[in-house]
mmCIF file of C-alpha atoms and ligand atoms in Angstrom:
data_model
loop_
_atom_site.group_PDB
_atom_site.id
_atom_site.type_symbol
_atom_site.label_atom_id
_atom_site.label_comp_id
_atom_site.label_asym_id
_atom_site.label_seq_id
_atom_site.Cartn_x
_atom_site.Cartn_y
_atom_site.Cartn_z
ATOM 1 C CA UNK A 7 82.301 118.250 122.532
ATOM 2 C CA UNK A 8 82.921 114.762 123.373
ATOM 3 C CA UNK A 9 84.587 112.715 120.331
ATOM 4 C CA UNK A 10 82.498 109.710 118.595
ATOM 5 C CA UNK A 11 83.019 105.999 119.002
ATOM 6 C CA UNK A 12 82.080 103.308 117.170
ATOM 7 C CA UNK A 13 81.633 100.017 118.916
ATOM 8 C CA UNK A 14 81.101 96.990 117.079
ATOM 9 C CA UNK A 15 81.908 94.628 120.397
ATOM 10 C CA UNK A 16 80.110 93.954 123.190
ATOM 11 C CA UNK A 17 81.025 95.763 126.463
ATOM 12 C CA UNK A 18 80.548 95.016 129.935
ATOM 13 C CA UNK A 19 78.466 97.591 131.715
ATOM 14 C CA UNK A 20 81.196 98.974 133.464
ATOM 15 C CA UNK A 21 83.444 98.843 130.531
ATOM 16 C CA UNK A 22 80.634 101.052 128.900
ATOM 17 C CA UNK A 23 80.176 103.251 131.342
ATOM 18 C CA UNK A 24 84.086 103.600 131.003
ATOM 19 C CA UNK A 25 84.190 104.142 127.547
ATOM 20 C CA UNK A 26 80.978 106.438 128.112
ATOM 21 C CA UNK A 27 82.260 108.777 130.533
ATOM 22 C CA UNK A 28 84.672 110.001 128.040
ATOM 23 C CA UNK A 29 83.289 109.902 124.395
ATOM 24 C CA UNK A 30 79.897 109.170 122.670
ATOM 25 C CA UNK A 31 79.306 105.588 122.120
ATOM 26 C CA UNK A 32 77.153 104.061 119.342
ATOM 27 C CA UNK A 33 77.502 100.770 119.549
ATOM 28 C CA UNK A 34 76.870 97.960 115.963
ATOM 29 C CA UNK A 35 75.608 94.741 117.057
ATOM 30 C CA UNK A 36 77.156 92.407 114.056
ATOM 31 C CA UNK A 37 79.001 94.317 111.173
ATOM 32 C CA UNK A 38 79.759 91.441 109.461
ATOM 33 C CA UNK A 39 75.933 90.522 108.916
ATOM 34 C CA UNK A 40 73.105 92.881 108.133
ATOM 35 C CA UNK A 41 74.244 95.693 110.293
ATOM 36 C CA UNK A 42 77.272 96.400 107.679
ATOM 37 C CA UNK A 43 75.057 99.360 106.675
ATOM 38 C CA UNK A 44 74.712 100.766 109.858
ATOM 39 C CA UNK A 45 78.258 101.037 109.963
ATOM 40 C CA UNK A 46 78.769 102.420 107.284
ATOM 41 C CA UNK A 47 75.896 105.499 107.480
ATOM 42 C CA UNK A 48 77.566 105.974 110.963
ATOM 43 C CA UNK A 49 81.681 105.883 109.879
ATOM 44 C CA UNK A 50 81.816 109.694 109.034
ATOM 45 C CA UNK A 51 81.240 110.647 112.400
ATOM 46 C CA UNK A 52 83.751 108.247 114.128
ATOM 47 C CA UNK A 53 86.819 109.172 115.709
ATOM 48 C CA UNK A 54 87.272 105.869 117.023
ATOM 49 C CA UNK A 55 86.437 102.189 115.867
ATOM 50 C CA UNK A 56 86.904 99.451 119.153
ATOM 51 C CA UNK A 57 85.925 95.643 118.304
ATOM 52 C CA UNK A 58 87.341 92.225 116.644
ATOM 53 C CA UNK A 59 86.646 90.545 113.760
ATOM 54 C CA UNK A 60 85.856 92.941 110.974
ATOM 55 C CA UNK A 61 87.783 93.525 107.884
ATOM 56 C CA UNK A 62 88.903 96.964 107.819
ATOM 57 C CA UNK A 63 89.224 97.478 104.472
ATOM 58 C CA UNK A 64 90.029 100.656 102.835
ATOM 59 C CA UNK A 65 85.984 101.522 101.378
ATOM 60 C CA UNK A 66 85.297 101.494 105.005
ATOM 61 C CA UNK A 67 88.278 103.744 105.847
ATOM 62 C CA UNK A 68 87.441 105.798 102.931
ATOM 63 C CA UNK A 69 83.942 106.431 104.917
ATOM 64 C CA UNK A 70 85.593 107.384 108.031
ATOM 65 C CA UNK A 71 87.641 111.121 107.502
ATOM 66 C CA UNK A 72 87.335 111.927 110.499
ATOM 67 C CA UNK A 73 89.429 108.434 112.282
ATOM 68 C CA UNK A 74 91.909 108.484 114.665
ATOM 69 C CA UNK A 75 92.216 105.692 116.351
ATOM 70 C CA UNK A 76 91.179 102.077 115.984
ATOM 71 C CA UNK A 77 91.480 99.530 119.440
ATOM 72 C CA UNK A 78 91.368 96.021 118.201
ATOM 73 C CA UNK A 79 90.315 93.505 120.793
ATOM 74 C CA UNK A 80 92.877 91.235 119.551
ATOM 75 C CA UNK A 81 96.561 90.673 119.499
ATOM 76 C CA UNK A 82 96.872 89.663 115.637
ATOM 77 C CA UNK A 83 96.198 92.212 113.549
ATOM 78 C CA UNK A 84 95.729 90.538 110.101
ATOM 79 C CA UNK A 85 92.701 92.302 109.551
ATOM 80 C CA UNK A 86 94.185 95.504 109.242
ATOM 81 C CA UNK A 87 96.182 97.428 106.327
ATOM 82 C CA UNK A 88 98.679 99.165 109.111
ATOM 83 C CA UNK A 89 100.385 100.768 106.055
ATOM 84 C CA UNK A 90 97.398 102.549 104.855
ATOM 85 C CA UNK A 91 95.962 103.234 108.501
ATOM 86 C CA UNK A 92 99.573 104.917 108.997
ATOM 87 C CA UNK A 93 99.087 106.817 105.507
ATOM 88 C CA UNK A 94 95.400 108.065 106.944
ATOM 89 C CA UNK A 95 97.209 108.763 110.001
ATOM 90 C CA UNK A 96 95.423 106.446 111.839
ATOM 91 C CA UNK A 97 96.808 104.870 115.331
ATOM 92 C CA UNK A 98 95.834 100.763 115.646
ATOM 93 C CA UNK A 99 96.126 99.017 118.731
ATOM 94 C CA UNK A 100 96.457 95.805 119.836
ATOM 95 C CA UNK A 101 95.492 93.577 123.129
ATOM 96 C CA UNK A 102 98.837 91.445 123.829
ATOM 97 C CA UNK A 103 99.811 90.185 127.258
ATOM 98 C CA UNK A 104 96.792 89.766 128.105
ATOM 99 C CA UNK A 105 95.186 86.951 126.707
ATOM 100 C CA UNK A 106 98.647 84.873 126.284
ATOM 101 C CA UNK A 107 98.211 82.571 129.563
ATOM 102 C CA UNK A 108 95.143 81.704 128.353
ATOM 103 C CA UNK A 109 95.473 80.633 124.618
ATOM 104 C CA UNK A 110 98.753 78.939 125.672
ATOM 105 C CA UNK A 111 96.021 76.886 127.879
ATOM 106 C CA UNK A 112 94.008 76.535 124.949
ATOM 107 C CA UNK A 113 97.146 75.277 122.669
ATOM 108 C CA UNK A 114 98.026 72.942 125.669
ATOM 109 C CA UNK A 115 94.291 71.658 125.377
ATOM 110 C CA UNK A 116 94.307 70.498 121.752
ATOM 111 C CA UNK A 117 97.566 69.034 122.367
ATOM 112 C CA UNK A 118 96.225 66.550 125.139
ATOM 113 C CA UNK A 119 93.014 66.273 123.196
ATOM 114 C CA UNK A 120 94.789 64.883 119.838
ATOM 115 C CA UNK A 121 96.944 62.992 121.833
ATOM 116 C CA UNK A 122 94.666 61.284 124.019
ATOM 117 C CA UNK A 123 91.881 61.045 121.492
ATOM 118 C CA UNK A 124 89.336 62.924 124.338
ATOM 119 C CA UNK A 125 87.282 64.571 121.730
ATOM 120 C CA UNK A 126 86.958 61.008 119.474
ATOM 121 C CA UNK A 127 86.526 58.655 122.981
ATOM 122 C CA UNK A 128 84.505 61.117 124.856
ATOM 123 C CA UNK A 129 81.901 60.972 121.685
ATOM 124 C CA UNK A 130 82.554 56.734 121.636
ATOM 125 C CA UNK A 131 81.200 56.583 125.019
ATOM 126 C CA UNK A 132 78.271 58.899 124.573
ATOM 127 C CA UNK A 133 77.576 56.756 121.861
ATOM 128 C CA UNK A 134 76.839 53.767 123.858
ATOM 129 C CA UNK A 135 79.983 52.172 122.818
ATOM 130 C CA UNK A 136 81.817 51.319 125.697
ATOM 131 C CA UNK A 137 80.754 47.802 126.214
ATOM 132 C CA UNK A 138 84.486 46.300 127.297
ATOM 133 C CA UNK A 139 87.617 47.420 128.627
ATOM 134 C CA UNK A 140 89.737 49.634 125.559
ATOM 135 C CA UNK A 141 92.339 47.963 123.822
ATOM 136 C CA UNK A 142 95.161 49.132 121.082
ATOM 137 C CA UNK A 143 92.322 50.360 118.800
ATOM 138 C CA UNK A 144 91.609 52.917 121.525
ATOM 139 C CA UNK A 145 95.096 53.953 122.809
ATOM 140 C CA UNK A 146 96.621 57.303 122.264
ATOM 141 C CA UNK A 147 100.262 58.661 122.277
ATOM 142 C CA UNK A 148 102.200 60.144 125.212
ATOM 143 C CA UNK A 149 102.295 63.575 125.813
ATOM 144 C CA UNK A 150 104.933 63.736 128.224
ATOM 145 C CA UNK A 151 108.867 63.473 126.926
ATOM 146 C CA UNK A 152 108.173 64.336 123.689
ATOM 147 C CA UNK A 153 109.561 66.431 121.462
ATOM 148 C CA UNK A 154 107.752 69.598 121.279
ATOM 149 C CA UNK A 155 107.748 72.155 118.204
ATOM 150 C CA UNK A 156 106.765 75.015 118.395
ATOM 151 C CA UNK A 157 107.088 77.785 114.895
ATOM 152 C CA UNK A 158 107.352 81.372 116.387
ATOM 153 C CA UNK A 159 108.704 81.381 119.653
ATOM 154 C CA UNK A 160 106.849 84.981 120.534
ATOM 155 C CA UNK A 161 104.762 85.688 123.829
ATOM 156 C CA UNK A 162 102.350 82.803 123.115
ATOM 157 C CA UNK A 163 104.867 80.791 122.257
ATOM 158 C CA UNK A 164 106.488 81.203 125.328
ATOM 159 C CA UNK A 165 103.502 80.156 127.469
ATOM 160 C CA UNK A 166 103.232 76.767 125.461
ATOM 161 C CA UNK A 167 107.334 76.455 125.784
ATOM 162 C CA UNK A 168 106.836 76.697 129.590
ATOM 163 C CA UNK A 169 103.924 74.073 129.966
ATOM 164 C CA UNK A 170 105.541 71.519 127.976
ATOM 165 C CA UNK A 171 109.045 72.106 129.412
ATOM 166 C CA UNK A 172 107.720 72.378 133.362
ATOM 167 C CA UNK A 173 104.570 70.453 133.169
ATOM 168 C CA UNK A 174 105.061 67.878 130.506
ATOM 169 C CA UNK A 175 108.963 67.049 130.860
ATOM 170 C CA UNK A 176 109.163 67.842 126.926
ATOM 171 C CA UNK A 177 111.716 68.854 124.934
ATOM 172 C CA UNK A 178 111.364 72.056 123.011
ATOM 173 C CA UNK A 179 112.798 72.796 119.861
ATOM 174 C CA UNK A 180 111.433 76.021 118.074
ATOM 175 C CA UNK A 181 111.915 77.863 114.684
ATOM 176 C CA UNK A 182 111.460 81.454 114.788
ATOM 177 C CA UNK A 183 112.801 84.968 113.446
ATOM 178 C CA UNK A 184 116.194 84.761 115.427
ATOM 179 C CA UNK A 185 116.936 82.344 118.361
ATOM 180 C CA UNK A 186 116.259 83.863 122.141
ATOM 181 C CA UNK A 187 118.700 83.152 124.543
ATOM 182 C CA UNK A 188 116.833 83.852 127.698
ATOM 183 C CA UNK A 189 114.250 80.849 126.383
ATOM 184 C CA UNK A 190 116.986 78.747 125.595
ATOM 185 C CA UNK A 191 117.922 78.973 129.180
ATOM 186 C CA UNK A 192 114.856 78.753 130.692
ATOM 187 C CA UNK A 193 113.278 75.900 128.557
ATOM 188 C CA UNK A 194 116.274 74.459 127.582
ATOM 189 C CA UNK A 195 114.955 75.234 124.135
ATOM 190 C CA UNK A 196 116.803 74.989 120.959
ATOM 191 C CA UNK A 197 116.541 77.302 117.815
ATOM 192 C CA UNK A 198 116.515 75.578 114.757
ATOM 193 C CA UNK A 199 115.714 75.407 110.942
ATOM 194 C CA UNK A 200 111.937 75.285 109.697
ATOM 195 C CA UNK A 201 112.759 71.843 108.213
ATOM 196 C CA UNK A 202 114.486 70.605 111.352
ATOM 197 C CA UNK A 203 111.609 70.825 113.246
ATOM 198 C CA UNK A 204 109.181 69.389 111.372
ATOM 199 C CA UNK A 205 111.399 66.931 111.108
ATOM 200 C CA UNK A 206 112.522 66.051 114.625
ATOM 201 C CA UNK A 207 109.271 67.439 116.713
ATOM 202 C CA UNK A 208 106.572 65.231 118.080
ATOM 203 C CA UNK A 209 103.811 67.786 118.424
ATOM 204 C CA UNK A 210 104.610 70.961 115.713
ATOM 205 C CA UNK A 211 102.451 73.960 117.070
ATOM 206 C CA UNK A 212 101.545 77.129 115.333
ATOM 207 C CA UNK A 213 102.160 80.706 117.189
ATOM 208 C CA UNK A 214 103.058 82.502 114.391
ATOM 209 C CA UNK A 215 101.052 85.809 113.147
ATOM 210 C CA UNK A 216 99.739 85.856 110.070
ATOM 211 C CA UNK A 217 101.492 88.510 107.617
ATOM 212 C CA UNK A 218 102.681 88.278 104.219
ATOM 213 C CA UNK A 219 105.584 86.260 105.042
ATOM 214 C CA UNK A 220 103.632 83.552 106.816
ATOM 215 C CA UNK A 221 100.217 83.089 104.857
ATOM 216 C CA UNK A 222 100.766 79.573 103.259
ATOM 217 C CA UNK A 223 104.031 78.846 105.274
ATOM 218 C CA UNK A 224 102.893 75.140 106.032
ATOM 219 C CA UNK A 225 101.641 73.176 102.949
ATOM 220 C CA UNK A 226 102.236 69.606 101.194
ATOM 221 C CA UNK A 227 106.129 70.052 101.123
ATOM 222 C CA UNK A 228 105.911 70.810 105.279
ATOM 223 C CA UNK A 229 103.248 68.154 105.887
ATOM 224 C CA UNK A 230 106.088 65.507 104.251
ATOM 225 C CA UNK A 231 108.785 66.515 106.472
ATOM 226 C CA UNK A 232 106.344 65.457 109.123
ATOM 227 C CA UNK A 233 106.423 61.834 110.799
ATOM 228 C CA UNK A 234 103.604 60.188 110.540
ATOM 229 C CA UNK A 235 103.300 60.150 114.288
ATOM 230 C CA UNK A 236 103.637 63.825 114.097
ATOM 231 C CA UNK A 237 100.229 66.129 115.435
ATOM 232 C CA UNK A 238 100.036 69.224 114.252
ATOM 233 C CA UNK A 239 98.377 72.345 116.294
ATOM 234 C CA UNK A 240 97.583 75.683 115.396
ATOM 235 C CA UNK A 241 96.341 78.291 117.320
ATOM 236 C CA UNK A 242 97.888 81.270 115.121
ATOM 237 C CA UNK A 243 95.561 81.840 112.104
ATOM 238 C CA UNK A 244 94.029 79.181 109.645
ATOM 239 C CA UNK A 245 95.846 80.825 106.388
ATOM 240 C CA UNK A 246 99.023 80.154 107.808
ATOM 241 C CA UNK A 247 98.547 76.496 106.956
ATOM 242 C CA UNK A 248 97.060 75.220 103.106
ATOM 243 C CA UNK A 249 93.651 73.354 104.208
ATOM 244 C CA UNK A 250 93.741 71.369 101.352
ATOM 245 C CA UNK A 251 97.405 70.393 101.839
ATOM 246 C CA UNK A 252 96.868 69.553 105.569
ATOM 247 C CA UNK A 253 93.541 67.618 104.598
ATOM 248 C CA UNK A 254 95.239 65.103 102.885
ATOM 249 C CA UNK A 255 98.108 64.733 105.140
ATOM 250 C CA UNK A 256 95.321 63.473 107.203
ATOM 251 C CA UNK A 257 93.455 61.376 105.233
ATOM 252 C CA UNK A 258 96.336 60.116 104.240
ATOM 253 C CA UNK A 259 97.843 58.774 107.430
ATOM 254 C CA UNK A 260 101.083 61.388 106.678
ATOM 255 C CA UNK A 261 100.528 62.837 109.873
ATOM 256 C CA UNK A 262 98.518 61.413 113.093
ATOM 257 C CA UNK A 263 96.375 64.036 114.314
ATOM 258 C CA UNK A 264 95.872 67.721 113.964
ATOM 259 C CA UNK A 265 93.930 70.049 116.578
ATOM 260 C CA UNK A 266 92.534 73.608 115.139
ATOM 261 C CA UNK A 267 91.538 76.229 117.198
ATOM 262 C CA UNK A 268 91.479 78.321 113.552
ATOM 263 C CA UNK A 269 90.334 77.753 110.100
ATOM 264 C CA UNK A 270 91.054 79.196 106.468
ATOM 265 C CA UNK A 271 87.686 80.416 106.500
ATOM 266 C CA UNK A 272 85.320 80.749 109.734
ATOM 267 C CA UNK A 273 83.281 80.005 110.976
ATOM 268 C CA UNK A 274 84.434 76.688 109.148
ATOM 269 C CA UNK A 275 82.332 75.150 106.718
ATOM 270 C CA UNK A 276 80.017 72.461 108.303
ATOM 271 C CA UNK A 277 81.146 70.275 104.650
ATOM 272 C CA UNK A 278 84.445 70.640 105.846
ATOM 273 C CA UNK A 279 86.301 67.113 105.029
ATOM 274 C CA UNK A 280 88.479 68.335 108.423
ATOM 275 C CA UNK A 281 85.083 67.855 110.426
ATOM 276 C CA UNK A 282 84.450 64.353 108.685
ATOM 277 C CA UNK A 283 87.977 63.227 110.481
ATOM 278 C CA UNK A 284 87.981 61.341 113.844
ATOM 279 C CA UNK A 285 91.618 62.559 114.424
ATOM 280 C CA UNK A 286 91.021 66.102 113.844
ATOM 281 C CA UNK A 287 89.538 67.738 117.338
ATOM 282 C CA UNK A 288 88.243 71.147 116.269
ATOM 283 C CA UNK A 289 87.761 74.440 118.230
ATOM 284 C CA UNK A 290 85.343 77.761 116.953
ATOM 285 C CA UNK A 291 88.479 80.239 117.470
ATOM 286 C CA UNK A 292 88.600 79.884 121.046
ATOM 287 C CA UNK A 293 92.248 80.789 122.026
ATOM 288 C CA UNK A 294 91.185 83.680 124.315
ATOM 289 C CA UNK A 295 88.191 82.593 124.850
ATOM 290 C CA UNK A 296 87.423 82.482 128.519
ATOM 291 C CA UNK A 297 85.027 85.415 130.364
ATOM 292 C CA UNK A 298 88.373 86.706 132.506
ATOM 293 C CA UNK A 299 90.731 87.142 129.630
ATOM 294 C CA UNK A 300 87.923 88.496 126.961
ATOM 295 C CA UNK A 301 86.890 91.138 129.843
ATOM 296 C CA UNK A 302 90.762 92.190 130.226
ATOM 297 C CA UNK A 303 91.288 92.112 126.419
ATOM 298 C CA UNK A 304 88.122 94.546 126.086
ATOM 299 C CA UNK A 305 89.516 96.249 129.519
ATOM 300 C CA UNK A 306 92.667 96.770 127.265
ATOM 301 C CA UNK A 307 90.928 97.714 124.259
ATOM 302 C CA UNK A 308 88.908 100.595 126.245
ATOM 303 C CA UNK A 309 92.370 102.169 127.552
ATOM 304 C CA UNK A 310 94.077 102.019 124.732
ATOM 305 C CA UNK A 311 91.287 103.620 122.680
ATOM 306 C CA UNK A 312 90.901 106.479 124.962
ATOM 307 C CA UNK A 313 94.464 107.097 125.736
ATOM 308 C CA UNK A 314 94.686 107.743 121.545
ATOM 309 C CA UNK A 315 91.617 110.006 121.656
ATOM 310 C CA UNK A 316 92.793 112.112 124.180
ATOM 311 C CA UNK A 317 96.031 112.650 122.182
ATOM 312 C CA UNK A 318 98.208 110.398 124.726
ATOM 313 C CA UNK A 319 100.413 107.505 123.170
ATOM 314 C CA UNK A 320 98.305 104.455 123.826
ATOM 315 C CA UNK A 321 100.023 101.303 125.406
ATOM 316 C CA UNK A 322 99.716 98.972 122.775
ATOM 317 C CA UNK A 323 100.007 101.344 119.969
ATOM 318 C CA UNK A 324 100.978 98.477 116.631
ATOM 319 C CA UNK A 325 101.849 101.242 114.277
ATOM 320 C CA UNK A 326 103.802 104.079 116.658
HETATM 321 N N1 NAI B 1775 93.616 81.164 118.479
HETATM 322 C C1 NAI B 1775 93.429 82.311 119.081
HETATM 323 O O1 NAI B 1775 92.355 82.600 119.610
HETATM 324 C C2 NAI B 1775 94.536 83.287 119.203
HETATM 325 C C3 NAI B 1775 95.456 83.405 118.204
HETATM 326 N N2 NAI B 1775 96.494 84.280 118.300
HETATM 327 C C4 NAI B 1775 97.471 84.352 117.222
HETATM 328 O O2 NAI B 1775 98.765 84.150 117.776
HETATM 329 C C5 NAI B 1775 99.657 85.061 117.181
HETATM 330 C C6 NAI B 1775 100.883 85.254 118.045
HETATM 331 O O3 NAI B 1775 100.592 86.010 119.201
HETATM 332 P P1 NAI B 1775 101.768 86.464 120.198
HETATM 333 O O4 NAI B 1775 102.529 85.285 120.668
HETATM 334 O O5 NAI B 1775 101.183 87.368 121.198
HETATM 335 O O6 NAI B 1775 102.675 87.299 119.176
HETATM 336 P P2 NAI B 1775 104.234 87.598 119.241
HETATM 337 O O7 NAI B 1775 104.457 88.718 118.297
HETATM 338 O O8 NAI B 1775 104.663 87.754 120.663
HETATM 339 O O9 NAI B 1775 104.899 86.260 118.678
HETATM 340 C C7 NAI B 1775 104.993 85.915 117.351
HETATM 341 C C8 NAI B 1775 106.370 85.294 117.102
HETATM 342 O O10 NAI B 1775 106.409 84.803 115.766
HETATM 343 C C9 NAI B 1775 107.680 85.148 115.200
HETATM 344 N N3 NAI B 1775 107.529 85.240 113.747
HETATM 345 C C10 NAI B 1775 106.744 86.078 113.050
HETATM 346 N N4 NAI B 1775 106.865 85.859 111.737
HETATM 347 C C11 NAI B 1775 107.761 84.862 111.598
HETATM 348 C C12 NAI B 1775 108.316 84.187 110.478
HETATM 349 N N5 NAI B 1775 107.972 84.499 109.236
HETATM 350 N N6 NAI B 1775 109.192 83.207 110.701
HETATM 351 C C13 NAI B 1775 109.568 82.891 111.962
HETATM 352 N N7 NAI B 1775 109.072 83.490 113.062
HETATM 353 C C14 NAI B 1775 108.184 84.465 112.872
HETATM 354 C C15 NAI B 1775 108.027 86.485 115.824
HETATM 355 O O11 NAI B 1775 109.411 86.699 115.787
HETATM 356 C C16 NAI B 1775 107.506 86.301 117.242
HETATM 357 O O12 NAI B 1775 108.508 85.751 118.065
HETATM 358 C C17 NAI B 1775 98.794 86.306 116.959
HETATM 359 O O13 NAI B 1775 99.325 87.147 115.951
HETATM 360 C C18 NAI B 1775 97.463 85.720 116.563
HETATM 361 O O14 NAI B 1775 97.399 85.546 115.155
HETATM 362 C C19 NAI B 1775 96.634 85.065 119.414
HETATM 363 C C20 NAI B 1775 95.731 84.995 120.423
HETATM 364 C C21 NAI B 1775 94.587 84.127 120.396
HETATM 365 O O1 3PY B 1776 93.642 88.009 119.798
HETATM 366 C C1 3PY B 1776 93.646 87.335 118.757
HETATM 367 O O2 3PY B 1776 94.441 87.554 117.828
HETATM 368 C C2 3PY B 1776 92.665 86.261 118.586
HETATM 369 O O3 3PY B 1776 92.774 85.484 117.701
HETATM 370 C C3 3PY B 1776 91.540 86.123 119.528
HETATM 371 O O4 3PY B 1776 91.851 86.318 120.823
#
């Protein structure tokens, strides 16, 4: 008898038809809106759980005895106990590799966009405001030669490390669990000190997971280490960084700019002060968000998934 899954992700057909060939699929359209309870009456007869997004909290897991494997279409896996899925016996995996390129790109964006003031001009001009040539009310700050920080020098970290070293001509410090040689090398990166580099870098980007260790890592003592030409970037996860903290470094001219691909809560609140702020450019959580790297991320997702439910070690297994 083929084994159940639970899909709470959109497919492509011939992802489906994958996935389909080899288990029985029942697929949740939204689980974090009214279709909760349709997850729930169908948990008991899942042997595997593939999507993104979804607190998997253990009065779920309670619901699901029969579990072994759940594919997160994701590389952070914040939103998972691993401790207690390892206790249930439970295999997660994860999507890395695939989607770094892409929200490196992403990171890269929000960098020029800060700098450059796209977001804030781009709306000027729609506005009918461009009636004479710009002046020093409308300039930006280089990119290019400056310092860039980047906190958590992983596989996404990397990626940014290599467009601002290569492409931008920038220097890169980084703060991170241990220094890496190889990057060092390659980047002509420097490890340093948390403090350091808010300190000494231009742009201070966020690549960090979220875990224990790193929920709240950035708050009002960080932001005043900052120059006030500093812009701040995160891509990793919005409780990484205190909102409140980070809103009035901005209001408060502490730091320049900030761009935010991901919020303490989201989707962020529209009463957000941080969308009231003409130097904060603003993304919906859109890293990986292109239709190539979201198709290999649910390609991943879908091998990984069935790998564990045939009894092989999945690829990206997070808690071997
Ligand atoms: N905005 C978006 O759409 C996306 C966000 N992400 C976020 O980016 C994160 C990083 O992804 P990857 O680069 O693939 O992960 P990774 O595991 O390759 O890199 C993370 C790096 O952070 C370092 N690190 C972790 N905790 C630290 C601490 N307390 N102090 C210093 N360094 C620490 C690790 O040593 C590692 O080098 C993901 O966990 C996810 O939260 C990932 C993809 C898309
Ligand atoms: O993969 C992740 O962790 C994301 O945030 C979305 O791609």
């Amino acid at each position: 008898m083929k084994k159940h899954v639970l899909l709470y992700k959109k497919l492509s057909p011939a992802l489906l038809a994958r996935l389909e060939n080899e288990v029985e699929v029942t697929y949740i359209d939204d689980p974090a809106s009214d279709s909760l309870a349709r997850l729930r009456e169908a948990l008991p007869q899942a042997h595997g759980l593939l999507g993104a997004s979804l607190k998997l909290d253990a009065a779920l897991l309670d619901l699901a005895p029969q579990l072994e494997a759940v594919a997160s279409v994701s590389v952070g896996v914040d939103n998972y106990d691993i401790a207690d899925l390892s206790r249930r016996g439970v295999k997660l995996t994860n999507t890395p590799d695939v989607l770094t390129e892409t929200t490196a790109d992403t990171g890269f964006a929000l960098v020029l966009a800060t700098a450059r003031r796209v977001v804030e001009l781009a709306t000027w001009v729609r506005a009918g405001q461009w009636t004479a040539s710009v002046g020093p009310k409308h300039f930006g700050t280089d990119v290019h030669g400056k310092t860039l920080g980047i906190i958590g020098m992983g596989r996404i970290g990397e990626a940014l490390a290599q467009r601002g070293h290569f492409g931008f001509n920038m220097p890169v410090i980084y703060h991170s669990h241990s220094a890496k040689p190889a990057v060092d090398q390659r980047f002509g990166a420097r490890h340093c000190a948390l403090d350091e580099l808010l300190r000494e870098a231009d742009f201070i980007c966020l690549t960090l997971p979220l875990t224990k260790e790193t929920t709240g890592l950035i708050g009002a003592r960080e932001f005043e280490l900052m120059g006030e030409d500093s812009i701040f970037i995160n891509i990793s996860r919005g409780k990484v960084v205190d909102e409140q903290a980070l809103i009035r470094a901005l209001q408060t001219g502490q730091i320049r700019a900030a761009g935010l691909d991901v919020f303490e809560r989201e989707p962020v609140q529209t009463d957000s002060p941080l969308l009231a702020l003409d130097n904060v450019v603003a993304t919906p959580h859109i890293g990986s968000a292109t239709h190539e790297t979201r198709e290999a991320m649910a390609r991943c997702a879908v091998d990984n998934l069935l790998a564990a439910l045939r009894g092989e070690r999945p690829q990206n297994l997070v808690n071997p």
